[in-house]
Amino acid sequence: HQFPVLSNFGMIVAVYCMHTFCIGLLALDTWTETSRAYQTFLTMADIEMRRAERYRIFVSLLVLDLSILKEMIPDRTPELVERLVELAAARIRCTDSIAPTDPYRVALLFPETPRQSAMLAAHRLTEMVRRVLSEETGKPVDAIIRVEIVSYPDAAGAKTLSKALQDLAHRSQ
């Protein structure tokens, strides 16, 4: 299954707009595979990291672990991941980026966003995942959705943003 890289910059092929303003959803050519889209995401993350270092501004990376989908709705996991990526893309700024990193993880990049704001975004996103799962299963879902948040220059986490990006790149190989 092919996923788009969602951003308002980078390797732009076509821009998709929702509601009254652009959400920055990029549609890549049909031949583009998930790994290609993810490599584009990593390139954009590297650019944002360098910009943050140069101008001493915040940047945050959030990785949603959606492995709960394979336990709850195993036969529809790819469709649900795609739906969740689209829903999340509709809720982030045009300067933010989102891309699936593997079948059960989705990475989001938030330029000029400190850790505290990324934590608020994580809360909203996990609530959205629970709501979608509740709709799909027909019953309330209170499962824990694992989230990894890493910010620069914030050192509150155990991992630096550079290390987190290296780990994500290593996982995609």
mmCIF file of C-alpha atoms in Angstrom:
data_model
loop_
_atom_site.group_PDB
_atom_site.id
_atom_site.type_symbol
_atom_site.label_atom_id
_atom_site.label_comp_id
_atom_site.label_asym_id
_atom_site.label_seq_id
_atom_site.Cartn_x
_atom_site.Cartn_y
_atom_site.Cartn_z
ATOM 1 C CA HIS A 1 0.000 0.000 0.000
ATOM 2 C CA GLN A 2 1.271 3.473 -0.825
ATOM 3 C CA PHE A 3 1.155 6.394 1.575
ATOM 4 C CA PRO A 4 1.718 10.054 0.875
ATOM 5 C CA VAL A 5 4.171 12.262 2.675
ATOM 6 C CA LEU A 6 2.180 15.025 4.224
ATOM 7 C CA SER A 7 3.774 18.455 4.335
ATOM 8 C CA ASN A 8 3.712 21.775 2.590
ATOM 9 C CA PHE A 9 7.295 21.620 1.382
ATOM 10 C CA GLY A 10 9.775 19.061 0.109
ATOM 11 C CA MET A 11 9.302 16.990 -3.022
ATOM 12 C CA ILE A 12 5.965 18.451 -4.011
ATOM 13 C CA VAL A 13 4.013 16.811 -6.790
ATOM 14 C CA ALA A 14 0.466 17.923 -5.976
ATOM 15 C CA VAL A 15 -1.131 19.790 -3.103
ATOM 16 C CA TYR A 16 -4.446 18.712 -1.671
ATOM 17 C CA CYS A 17 -6.609 21.245 0.150
ATOM 18 C CA MET A 18 -9.360 20.505 2.668
ATOM 19 C CA HIS A 19 -12.015 22.849 4.008
ATOM 20 C CA THR A 20 -11.092 26.479 3.393
ATOM 21 C CA PHE A 21 -7.302 26.245 3.731
ATOM 22 C CA CYS A 22 -4.479 24.031 2.649
ATOM 23 C CA ILE A 23 -3.537 21.302 5.101
ATOM 24 C CA GLY A 24 -0.394 20.527 3.169
ATOM 25 C CA LEU A 25 -1.262 17.011 2.067
ATOM 26 C CA LEU A 26 1.092 15.987 -0.706
ATOM 27 C CA ALA A 27 0.166 13.297 -3.139
ATOM 28 C CA LEU A 28 3.173 11.552 -4.625
ATOM 29 C CA ASP A 29 3.161 9.706 -7.928
ATOM 30 C CA THR A 30 1.500 6.300 -7.828
ATOM 31 C CA TRP A 31 4.847 4.520 -8.258
ATOM 32 C CA THR A 32 6.111 6.010 -5.000
ATOM 33 C CA GLU A 33 6.315 3.423 -2.243
ATOM 34 C CA THR A 34 6.037 3.952 1.489
ATOM 35 C CA SER A 35 9.806 3.774 1.873
ATOM 36 C CA ARG A 36 10.290 6.577 -0.669
ATOM 37 C CA ALA A 37 7.713 8.727 1.115
ATOM 38 C CA TYR A 38 9.388 8.001 4.409
ATOM 39 C CA GLN A 39 12.808 8.916 3.036
ATOM 40 C CA THR A 40 11.316 12.254 1.978
ATOM 41 C CA PHE A 41 10.021 12.709 5.528
ATOM 42 C CA LEU A 42 13.494 11.978 6.931
ATOM 43 C CA THR A 43 15.030 14.504 4.552
ATOM 44 C CA MET A 44 12.552 17.164 5.682
ATOM 45 C CA ALA A 45 13.236 16.252 9.322
ATOM 46 C CA ASP A 46 16.968 16.672 8.749
ATOM 47 C CA ILE A 47 16.406 20.075 7.152
ATOM 48 C CA GLU A 48 14.239 21.181 10.087
ATOM 49 C CA MET A 49 16.818 19.903 12.582
ATOM 50 C CA ARG A 50 19.561 21.919 10.907
ATOM 51 C CA ARG A 51 17.314 24.986 10.827
ATOM 52 C CA ALA A 52 16.519 24.564 14.532
ATOM 53 C CA GLU A 53 20.205 24.306 15.385
ATOM 54 C CA ARG A 54 21.117 27.322 13.290
ATOM 55 C CA TYR A 55 18.354 29.626 14.515
ATOM 56 C CA ARG A 56 18.024 28.115 18.000
ATOM 57 C CA ILE A 57 14.352 27.282 17.600
ATOM 58 C CA PHE A 58 12.340 24.290 18.734
ATOM 59 C CA VAL A 59 11.444 21.280 16.638
ATOM 60 C CA SER A 60 9.641 18.189 17.887
ATOM 61 C CA LEU A 61 9.270 14.666 16.557
ATOM 62 C CA LEU A 62 6.345 12.506 17.599
ATOM 63 C CA VAL A 63 6.040 8.804 16.716
ATOM 64 C CA LEU A 64 2.663 7.109 17.195
ATOM 65 C CA ASP A 65 2.768 3.359 17.722
ATOM 66 C CA LEU A 66 -0.395 1.943 16.160
ATOM 67 C CA SER A 67 0.403 -1.734 16.764
ATOM 68 C CA ILE A 68 -2.843 -1.912 18.742
ATOM 69 C CA LEU A 69 -4.619 -1.969 15.371
ATOM 70 C CA LYS A 70 -3.269 -5.430 14.537
ATOM 71 C CA GLU A 71 -4.678 -6.718 17.832
ATOM 72 C CA MET A 72 -8.095 -5.055 17.568
ATOM 73 C CA ILE A 73 -8.812 -5.045 13.816
ATOM 74 C CA PRO A 74 -6.117 -7.169 12.125
ATOM 75 C CA ASP A 75 -7.855 -7.542 8.761
ATOM 76 C CA ARG A 76 -8.216 -3.760 8.235
ATOM 77 C CA THR A 77 -4.940 -2.428 9.654
ATOM 78 C CA PRO A 78 -3.533 -0.888 6.416
ATOM 79 C CA GLU A 79 -6.834 0.905 5.699
ATOM 80 C CA LEU A 80 -7.067 2.209 9.248
ATOM 81 C CA VAL A 81 -3.476 3.464 9.267
ATOM 82 C CA GLU A 82 -4.182 5.328 6.026
ATOM 83 C CA ARG A 83 -7.407 6.761 7.472
ATOM 84 C CA LEU A 84 -5.628 7.847 10.662
ATOM 85 C CA VAL A 85 -2.834 9.497 8.667
ATOM 86 C CA GLU A 86 -5.418 11.435 6.653
ATOM 87 C CA LEU A 87 -7.334 12.469 9.786
ATOM 88 C CA ALA A 88 -4.136 13.550 11.524
ATOM 89 C CA ALA A 89 -3.031 15.488 8.435
ATOM 90 C CA ALA A 90 -6.284 17.432 8.568
ATOM 91 C CA ARG A 91 -5.490 18.463 12.149
ATOM 92 C CA ILE A 92 -1.874 19.608 11.842
ATOM 93 C CA ARG A 93 -0.432 22.868 10.550
ATOM 94 C CA CYS A 94 0.772 23.287 6.985
ATOM 95 C CA THR A 95 4.338 23.492 8.278
ATOM 96 C CA ASP A 96 4.061 20.120 10.022
ATOM 97 C CA SER A 97 4.796 16.802 8.327
ATOM 98 C CA ILE A 98 3.471 13.288 8.758
ATOM 99 C CA ALA A 99 4.404 9.939 7.218
ATOM 100 C CA PRO A 100 4.018 6.259 8.065
ATOM 101 C CA THR A 101 7.392 4.806 9.065
ATOM 102 C CA ASP A 102 6.331 1.171 8.913
ATOM 103 C CA PRO A 103 2.983 -0.658 8.924
ATOM 104 C CA TYR A 104 2.296 0.250 12.574
ATOM 105 C CA ARG A 105 4.089 3.558 13.198
ATOM 106 C CA VAL A 106 3.413 7.094 12.069
ATOM 107 C CA ALA A 107 5.927 9.920 12.506
ATOM 108 C CA LEU A 108 4.992 13.577 12.806
ATOM 109 C CA LEU A 109 7.408 16.489 12.649
ATOM 110 C CA PHE A 110 6.465 19.766 14.318
ATOM 111 C CA PRO A 111 8.830 22.646 13.414
ATOM 112 C CA GLU A 112 8.991 25.550 15.874
ATOM 113 C CA THR A 113 7.193 23.439 18.485
ATOM 114 C CA PRO A 114 8.476 22.864 22.028
ATOM 115 C CA ARG A 115 8.020 19.549 23.836
ATOM 116 C CA GLN A 116 5.004 20.789 25.834
ATOM 117 C CA SER A 117 3.083 21.624 22.656
ATOM 118 C CA ALA A 118 4.076 18.294 21.113
ATOM 119 C CA MET A 119 2.682 16.576 24.219
ATOM 120 C CA LEU A 120 -0.647 18.364 23.699
ATOM 121 C CA ALA A 121 -0.650 17.276 20.052
ATOM 122 C CA ALA A 122 0.095 13.696 21.147
ATOM 123 C CA HIS A 123 -2.852 13.773 23.532
ATOM 124 C CA ARG A 124 -5.211 14.985 20.798
ATOM 125 C CA LEU A 125 -3.888 12.414 18.328
ATOM 126 C CA THR A 126 -4.223 9.484 20.738
ATOM 127 C CA GLU A 127 -7.788 10.580 21.530
ATOM 128 C CA MET A 128 -8.492 10.609 17.785
ATOM 129 C CA VAL A 129 -7.079 7.073 17.443
ATOM 130 C CA ARG A 130 -9.267 5.851 20.326
ATOM 131 C CA ARG A 131 -12.343 7.515 18.781
ATOM 132 C CA VAL A 132 -11.709 5.870 15.390
ATOM 133 C CA LEU A 133 -11.158 2.488 17.060
ATOM 134 C CA SER A 134 -14.396 2.926 19.007
ATOM 135 C CA GLU A 135 -16.234 3.673 15.783
ATOM 136 C CA GLU A 136 -14.710 0.619 14.098
ATOM 137 C CA THR A 137 -15.318 -1.826 16.967
ATOM 138 C CA GLY A 138 -18.627 -0.395 18.154
ATOM 139 C CA LYS A 139 -17.445 -0.255 21.761
ATOM 140 C CA PRO A 140 -15.460 2.190 23.907
ATOM 141 C CA VAL A 141 -11.693 1.880 23.594
ATOM 142 C CA ASP A 142 -9.491 3.014 26.452
ATOM 143 C CA ALA A 143 -6.316 1.275 25.335
ATOM 144 C CA ILE A 144 -2.956 2.954 25.745
ATOM 145 C CA ILE A 145 -1.568 4.315 22.485
ATOM 146 C CA ARG A 146 2.209 4.487 22.823
ATOM 147 C CA VAL A 147 3.840 7.732 21.741
ATOM 148 C CA GLU A 148 7.486 8.743 21.597
ATOM 149 C CA ILE A 149 8.211 12.480 21.754
ATOM 150 C CA VAL A 150 11.638 13.974 21.170
ATOM 151 C CA SER A 151 12.353 17.693 20.954
ATOM 152 C CA TYR A 152 15.256 19.977 20.198
ATOM 153 C CA PRO A 153 16.748 21.779 22.102
ATOM 154 C CA ASP A 154 14.683 20.363 24.981
ATOM 155 C CA ALA A 155 16.632 17.675 26.808
ATOM 156 C CA ALA A 156 13.721 16.416 28.941
ATOM 157 C CA GLY A 157 13.682 13.083 27.142
ATOM 158 C CA ALA A 158 16.317 10.383 27.309
ATOM 159 C CA LYS A 159 16.974 10.591 23.562
ATOM 160 C CA THR A 160 18.145 13.495 21.420
ATOM 161 C CA LEU A 161 16.317 14.419 18.248
ATOM 162 C CA SER A 162 19.352 13.503 16.160
ATOM 163 C CA LYS A 163 19.448 10.044 17.761
ATOM 164 C CA ALA A 164 15.687 9.583 17.272
ATOM 165 C CA LEU A 165 16.004 10.452 13.571
ATOM 166 C CA GLN A 166 18.921 8.023 13.215
ATOM 167 C CA ASP A 167 16.835 5.298 14.879
ATOM 168 C CA LEU A 168 13.905 5.970 12.554
ATOM 169 C CA ALA A 169 16.171 5.868 9.503
ATOM 170 C CA HIS A 170 17.725 2.606 10.723
ATOM 171 C CA ARG A 171 14.276 1.017 11.259
ATOM 172 C CA SER A 172 13.219 1.897 7.705
ATOM 173 C CA GLN A 173 16.140 0.016 6.117
#
